[in-house]
Short mmCIF file of C-alpha atoms in Angstrom, two decimals:
data_model
loop_
_atom_site.label_atom_id
_atom_site.label_comp_id
_atom_site.label_asym_id
_atom_site.label_seq_id
_atom_site.Cartn_x
_atom_site.Cartn_y
_atom_site.Cartn_z
CA UNK W 1 29.04 4.18 -29.57
CA UNK W 2 28.26 2.62 -26.18
CA UNK W 3 25.56 3.74 -23.77
CA UNK W 4 26.56 4.97 -20.31
CA UNK W 5 26.30 2.18 -17.72
CA UNK W 6 23.01 2.03 -15.81
CA UNK W 7 22.88 3.21 -12.21
CA UNK W 8 22.44 0.68 -9.44
CA UNK W 9 20.46 2.45 -6.72
CA UNK W 10 21.08 0.64 -3.44
CA UNK W 11 18.37 0.02 -0.88
CA UNK W 12 20.11 2.40 1.51
CA UNK W 13 20.15 5.14 -1.14
CA UNK W 14 16.51 4.50 -2.09
CA UNK W 15 15.47 4.86 1.57
CA UNK W 16 17.45 8.10 1.89
CA UNK W 17 15.72 9.52 -1.22
CA UNK W 18 12.11 8.60 -0.48
CA UNK W 19 9.90 9.88 2.29
CA UNK W 20 6.30 8.88 2.69
CA UNK W 21 5.18 12.50 2.45
CA UNK W 22 7.04 13.22 -0.81
CA UNK W 23 5.78 10.00 -2.42
CA UNK W 24 2.17 10.65 -1.34
CA UNK W 25 2.44 14.16 -2.85
CA UNK W 26 4.01 12.71 -6.04
CA UNK W 27 1.14 10.22 -6.43
CA UNK W 28 -1.47 12.91 -5.77
CA UNK W 29 0.04 15.19 -8.44
CA UNK W 30 0.75 12.57 -11.09
CA UNK W 31 -1.47 9.50 -10.74
CA UNK W 32 -4.46 10.70 -12.80
CA UNK W 33 -2.33 11.75 -15.79
CA UNK W 34 0.04 8.75 -15.57
CA UNK W 35 -2.92 6.37 -15.52
CA UNK W 36 -3.97 7.59 -18.97
CA UNK W 37 -0.49 7.27 -20.55
CA UNK W 38 0.91 4.09 -19.01
CA UNK W 39 0.31 0.70 -20.62
CA UNK W 40 0.18 -2.00 -17.95
CA UNK W 41 -0.50 -5.54 -19.19
CA UNK W 42 -1.66 -8.25 -16.80
CA UNK W 43 1.29 -9.48 -14.75
CA UNK W 44 3.00 -12.71 -15.73
CA UNK W 45 3.02 -15.41 -13.05
CA UNK W 46 5.28 -18.44 -13.48
CA UNK W 47 5.69 -21.39 -11.10
CA UNK W 48 9.39 -22.20 -11.01
CA UNK W 49 8.88 -25.05 -8.52
CA UNK W 50 5.82 -26.48 -6.71
CA UNK W 51 6.14 -23.82 -4.01
CA UNK W 52 8.03 -20.95 -5.70
CA UNK W 53 6.99 -18.29 -8.19
CA UNK W 54 8.42 -15.64 -10.50
CA UNK W 55 6.25 -12.59 -11.22
CA UNK W 56 6.98 -10.15 -14.05
CA UNK W 57 5.16 -6.81 -14.14
CA UNK W 58 5.95 -4.58 -17.15
CA UNK W 59 4.70 -1.08 -17.94
CA UNK W 60 5.59 1.57 -20.50
CA UNK W 61 4.60 5.10 -21.37
CA UNK W 62 2.76 5.92 -24.58
CA UNK W 63 3.77 9.58 -24.10
CA UNK W 64 7.59 9.81 -23.86
CA UNK W 65 7.37 13.60 -23.69
CA UNK W 66 5.48 13.26 -20.39
CA UNK W 67 6.97 10.09 -18.87
CA UNK W 68 9.89 8.73 -20.94
CA UNK W 69 10.18 5.32 -19.29
CA UNK W 70 9.70 1.59 -19.60
CA UNK W 71 9.67 -0.25 -16.27
CA UNK W 72 9.73 -3.92 -15.30
CA UNK W 73 9.27 -5.23 -11.78
CA UNK W 74 10.67 -8.73 -11.23
CA UNK W 75 9.60 -10.51 -8.04
CA UNK W 76 10.39 -13.95 -6.66
CA UNK W 77 8.17 -15.61 -4.06
CA UNK W 78 9.91 -18.39 -2.13
CA UNK W 79 7.72 -19.01 0.97
CA UNK W 80 10.14 -21.60 2.37
CA UNK W 81 12.84 -18.95 2.79
CA UNK W 82 11.86 -18.25 6.40
CA UNK W 83 13.68 -21.47 7.37
CA UNK W 84 16.80 -20.04 5.70
CA UNK W 85 16.39 -16.68 7.45
CA UNK W 86 15.82 -15.00 4.08
CA UNK W 87 12.85 -12.90 2.92
CA UNK W 88 10.09 -14.86 1.21
CA UNK W 89 9.58 -12.09 -1.35
CA UNK W 90 12.52 -10.47 -3.13
CA UNK W 91 12.76 -8.42 -6.28
CA UNK W 92 14.28 -5.84 -8.52
CA UNK W 93 12.93 -2.94 -10.58
CA UNK W 94 14.54 -2.09 -13.94
CA UNK W 95 13.98 1.28 -15.59
CA UNK W 96 14.62 1.96 -19.31
CA UNK W 97 14.41 5.01 -21.55
CA UNK W 98 11.27 4.59 -23.69
CA UNK W 99 12.68 6.71 -26.53
CA UNK W 100 15.88 4.73 -27.19
CA UNK W 101 15.60 1.62 -24.99
CA UNK W 102 18.67 2.49 -22.90
CA UNK W 103 18.85 0.83 -19.46
CA UNK W 104 18.79 3.67 -16.94
CA UNK W 105 18.74 2.10 -13.49
CA UNK W 106 17.92 -0.86 -11.32
CA UNK W 107 16.77 -0.76 -7.71
CA UNK W 108 15.39 -3.00 -4.95
CA UNK W 109 11.71 -3.51 -5.72
CA UNK W 110 11.00 -4.98 -2.27
CA UNK W 111 11.63 -1.65 -0.54
CA UNK W 112 10.08 0.27 -3.44
CA UNK W 113 6.89 -1.79 -3.05
CA UNK W 114 6.72 -1.14 0.70
CA UNK W 115 6.89 2.59 0.06
CA UNK W 116 4.44 2.68 -2.86
CA UNK W 117 1.86 0.42 -1.20
CA UNK W 118 1.86 2.34 2.07
CA UNK W 119 1.73 5.70 0.29
CA UNK W 120 -1.29 4.63 -1.78
CA UNK W 121 -3.03 3.92 1.55
CA UNK W 122 -1.83 7.21 3.01
CA UNK W 123 -3.11 9.10 -0.02
CA UNK W 124 -6.50 7.37 0.22
CA UNK W 125 -6.80 8.32 3.89
CA UNK W 126 -6.50 12.00 2.86
CA UNK W 127 -9.84 11.59 1.08
CA UNK W 128 -11.52 8.94 3.21
CA UNK W 129 -10.44 9.34 6.86
CA UNK W 130 -11.83 12.03 9.14
CA UNK W 131 -9.79 15.24 9.39
CA UNK W 132 -9.76 14.88 13.19
CA UNK W 133 -8.55 11.24 13.24
CA UNK W 134 -6.57 10.58 16.43
CA UNK W 135 -6.21 6.79 16.78
CA UNK W 136 -4.61 4.43 14.23
CA UNK W 137 -5.04 0.70 14.78
CA UNK W 138 -2.38 -1.25 12.86
CA UNK W 139 -3.35 -4.89 12.20
CA UNK W 140 -0.16 -6.83 11.49
CA UNK W 141 3.44 -6.19 12.50
CA UNK W 142 5.36 -7.35 9.42
CA UNK W 143 7.58 -5.35 7.06
CA UNK W 144 4.64 -3.31 5.73
CA UNK W 145 3.38 -2.17 9.15
CA UNK W 146 5.98 0.54 9.96
CA UNK W 147 5.57 1.93 6.43
CA UNK W 148 1.79 2.12 6.77
CA UNK W 149 2.11 3.79 10.16
CA UNK W 150 4.47 6.42 8.72
CA UNK W 151 2.27 6.96 5.65
CA UNK W 152 -0.93 7.45 7.68
CA UNK W 153 0.89 9.78 10.08
CA UNK W 154 2.14 11.81 7.09
CA UNK W 155 -1.36 12.02 5.60
CA UNK W 156 -3.14 12.56 8.92
CA UNK W 157 -0.85 14.49 11.31
CA UNK W 158 -3.76 14.75 13.79
CA UNK W 159 -3.07 11.11 14.82
CA UNK W 160 -1.94 10.94 18.46
CA UNK W 161 -2.02 7.22 19.23
CA UNK W 162 -0.99 4.05 17.37
CA UNK W 163 -2.17 0.63 18.57
CA UNK W 164 -0.41 -2.35 16.94
CA UNK W 165 -1.93 -5.83 16.96
CA UNK W 166 -0.34 -9.02 15.66
CA UNK W 167 -1.21 -12.70 16.06
CA UNK W 168 2.12 -13.03 17.87
CA UNK W 169 1.71 -10.34 20.54
CA UNK W 170 5.47 -10.08 21.11
CA UNK W 171 5.99 -8.96 17.48
CA UNK W 172 3.51 -6.12 17.99
CA UNK W 173 5.22 -5.01 21.20
CA UNK W 174 8.68 -5.24 19.65
CA UNK W 175 7.61 -3.08 16.68
CA UNK W 176 5.98 -0.54 19.00
CA UNK W 177 9.15 -0.30 21.07
CA UNK W 178 11.35 0.02 17.98
CA UNK W 179 9.21 2.87 16.62
CA UNK W 180 9.11 4.62 20.01
CA UNK W 181 12.89 4.44 20.27
CA UNK W 182 13.50 5.62 16.68
CA UNK W 183 13.21 9.27 17.69
CA UNK W 184 11.42 10.15 14.44
CA UNK W 185 7.98 10.90 15.91
CA UNK W 186 6.59 13.68 18.08
CA UNK W 187 6.91 13.03 21.80
CA UNK W 188 3.14 13.32 22.13
CA UNK W 189 2.54 10.28 19.91
CA UNK W 190 1.78 7.10 21.88
CA UNK W 191 2.69 3.80 20.19
CA UNK W 192 1.63 0.58 21.90
CA UNK W 193 1.38 -3.14 21.22
CA UNK W 194 -1.93 -4.76 22.19
CA UNK W 195 -3.32 -8.26 22.72
CA UNK W 196 -7.02 -8.23 21.86
CA UNK W 197 -7.97 -6.96 18.39
CA UNK W 198 -11.73 -6.97 19.08
CA UNK W 199 -11.06 -4.78 22.11
CA UNK W 200 -9.04 -2.10 20.27
CA UNK W 201 -10.63 -1.99 16.79
CA UNK W 202 -13.46 0.15 18.16
CA UNK W 203 -10.96 2.89 19.13
CA UNK W 204 -9.64 3.19 15.58
CA UNK W 205 -10.39 6.30 13.57
CA UNK W 206 -8.20 4.54 10.98
CA UNK W 207 -7.80 0.75 10.99
CA UNK W 208 -5.04 -0.37 8.64
CA UNK W 209 -4.50 -4.07 7.85
CA UNK W 210 -1.44 -5.72 6.30
CA UNK W 211 -1.57 -9.48 6.83
CA UNK W 212 -1.72 -12.71 4.81
CA UNK W 213 -4.88 -13.79 6.62
CA UNK W 214 -7.36 -16.17 5.01
CA UNK W 215 -9.87 -15.65 7.83
CA UNK W 216 -11.51 -12.30 8.69
CA UNK W 217 -9.65 -10.41 11.42
CA UNK W 218 -11.60 -7.15 11.60
CA UNK W 219 -15.27 -7.61 12.52
CA UNK W 220 -17.45 -4.93 11.01
CA UNK W 221 -19.70 -4.72 14.06
CA UNK W 222 -16.71 -3.49 16.08
CA UNK W 223 -15.91 -0.52 13.81
CA UNK W 224 -16.97 2.82 15.25
CA UNK W 225 -19.05 5.28 13.27
CA UNK W 226 -16.73 7.52 11.26
CA UNK W 227 -13.96 4.90 11.01
CA UNK W 228 -11.81 4.41 7.92
CA UNK W 229 -10.77 0.80 7.18
CA UNK W 230 -7.65 0.36 5.04
CA UNK W 231 -7.14 -3.16 3.60
CA UNK W 232 -3.74 -3.92 2.10
CA UNK W 233 -2.94 -7.59 2.64
CA UNK W 234 -5.19 -9.67 0.39
CA UNK W 235 -4.35 -10.13 -3.28
CA UNK W 236 -6.24 -13.32 -4.15
CA UNK W 237 -9.82 -14.50 -3.57
CA UNK W 238 -8.87 -16.91 -0.75
CA UNK W 239 -7.46 -14.07 1.40
CA UNK W 240 -9.49 -11.68 3.55
CA UNK W 241 -8.80 -9.30 6.41
CA UNK W 242 -12.35 -8.24 7.33
CA UNK W 243 -15.79 -9.83 7.39
CA UNK W 244 -18.85 -9.13 5.23
CA UNK W 245 -20.30 -6.83 7.88
CA UNK W 246 -17.39 -4.38 7.48
CA UNK W 247 -18.01 -4.29 3.72
CA UNK W 248 -21.78 -3.94 4.23
CA UNK W 249 -21.44 -1.05 6.72
CA UNK W 250 -18.81 0.84 4.77
CA UNK W 251 -18.65 2.81 1.54
CA UNK W 252 -16.03 0.88 -0.41
CA UNK W 253 -13.33 2.45 -2.58
CA UNK W 254 -10.48 0.68 -4.44
CA UNK W 255 -7.06 1.64 -5.74
CA UNK W 256 -7.92 0.27 -9.19
CA UNK W 257 -10.38 -2.08 -10.89
CA UNK W 258 -8.18 -5.17 -10.36
CA UNK W 259 -9.26 -5.15 -6.70
CA UNK W 260 -12.76 -6.15 -7.78
CA UNK W 261 -11.52 -9.53 -9.06
CA UNK W 262 -8.43 -10.13 -6.86
CA UNK W 263 -9.38 -9.10 -3.32
CA UNK W 264 -11.00 -11.84 -1.25
CA UNK W 265 -13.04 -9.39 0.83
CA UNK W 266 -14.72 -7.99 -2.29
CA UNK W 267 -14.95 -11.16 -4.42
CA UNK W 268 -16.64 -12.94 -1.51
CA UNK W 269 -18.98 -10.03 -0.75
CA UNK W 270 -20.07 -9.89 -4.41
CA UNK W 271 -20.68 -13.66 -4.52
CA UNK W 272 -22.74 -13.57 -1.32
CA UNK W 273 -24.77 -10.55 -2.42
CA UNK W 274 -23.51 -8.33 0.40
CA UNK W 275 -22.88 -5.51 -2.09
CA UNK W 276 -22.91 -5.20 -5.88
CA UNK W 277 -20.04 -3.98 -8.04
CA UNK W 278 -22.16 -0.94 -8.90
CA UNK W 279 -22.08 0.06 -5.21
CA UNK W 280 -18.30 0.62 -5.19
CA UNK W 281 -17.75 4.30 -4.36
CA UNK W 282 -14.92 4.85 -6.83
CA UNK W 283 -11.19 4.39 -7.35
CA UNK W 284 -8.19 6.43 -6.24
CA UNK W 285 -7.78 8.31 -9.54
CA UNK W 286 -11.46 9.34 -9.38
CA UNK W 287 -11.00 10.57 -5.80
CA UNK W 288 -7.93 12.64 -6.72
CA UNK W 289 -9.53 14.14 -9.83
CA UNK W 290 -12.78 14.92 -7.99
CA UNK W 291 -14.90 12.69 -10.23
CA UNK W 292 -15.98 10.83 -7.09
CA UNK W 293 -16.48 12.18 -3.59
CA UNK W 294 -14.83 10.35 -0.69
CA UNK W 295 -16.06 10.94 2.85
CA UNK W 296 -19.37 12.80 2.88
CA UNK W 297 -20.07 13.00 6.64
CA UNK W 298 -18.46 12.41 10.03
CA UNK W 299 -20.47 9.25 10.80
CA UNK W 300 -19.76 7.45 7.50
CA UNK W 301 -17.60 4.32 7.59
CA UNK W 302 -15.21 4.18 4.63
CA UNK W 303 -13.28 1.17 3.32
CA UNK W 304 -10.29 1.30 0.97
CA UNK W 305 -9.02 -1.89 -0.65
CA UNK W 306 -5.74 -1.85 -2.58
CA UNK W 307 -4.03 -4.58 -4.59
CA UNK W 308 -1.28 -2.50 -6.21
CA UNK W 309 -0.50 -1.64 -9.81
CA UNK W 310 2.38 -1.15 -12.23
CA UNK W 311 1.37 2.53 -12.51
CA UNK W 312 2.34 3.32 -8.91
CA UNK W 313 5.48 1.18 -9.26
CA UNK W 314 6.53 3.32 -12.22
CA UNK W 315 5.76 6.60 -10.48
CA UNK W 316 7.71 5.54 -7.38
CA UNK W 317 10.69 4.43 -9.51
CA UNK W 318 10.50 7.71 -11.45
CA UNK W 319 10.74 9.75 -8.24
CA UNK W 320 13.70 7.70 -7.00
CA UNK W 321 15.59 7.86 -10.31
CA UNK W 322 15.00 11.55 -11.05
CA UNK W 323 15.92 12.55 -7.50
CA UNK W 324 19.06 10.37 -7.70
CA UNK W 325 20.35 11.86 -10.97
CA UNK W 326 19.75 15.40 -9.71
CA UNK W 327 22.29 14.48 -7.02
#
């Protein structure tokens, strides 16, 4: 007896299923419980050539009655692809039934990752940004930037202005124009590209960073009191998007414990004695469950550093798949 063929969920279909608001709500409702039931071994990293990599990130549920899935994210990293006009990072997510092993679906993990990463940041800003936040400064204008902007706007509808900075100013202006012309935002929302990061960081109630920088971009002395700094880009110790002063001034929270050993901003700050690991304010699950308190006053500077996890990959894939089969 043969199994039914697995579904292939196209990128277009995935984008029509997911919204940043529904995924943020899904994470908020399910992340604490899923974190206790999902097994997530350390990701496999294989060099397939001197410059190219294959990453394999498996996870599976130890409670099929709650979450009956096995998931594997497969990602290739070919940095030289820009010369071929192809993305440097591409991937696929495969979902299986954890009761009988049946292949259920495959989907584009590149788009899935953009949604899940941005929605983790959006969810964190619900706990860490001020309720009256009005200005979002977006540092970086790559593929992640429009997702982060949408996620923060979903989490903080009080935002009235978005300032986008990128090393190549034209990219920031192009993204701002594209978002303005999309027709998806309130007319009262101003979206602008800007040239000088030091000049605009101080306006940011939320400063969100998604770059591959290996030198600090956000200077802590420029952050205003009450700001929330969201750091997405770094995933290895050589990368950093802010300086030690930002870490010193802020109360630091992380998406999960891997950030303490993977994120350059934190690894460096620990090594230099800027803060100790025991000074980390908590992780996202602790914030959701109320075990840790996020923002405690209007003047506090908060910092959220995320590096991603197989748990949020699984939850995002679950939402896509279950919405898809409901038709």
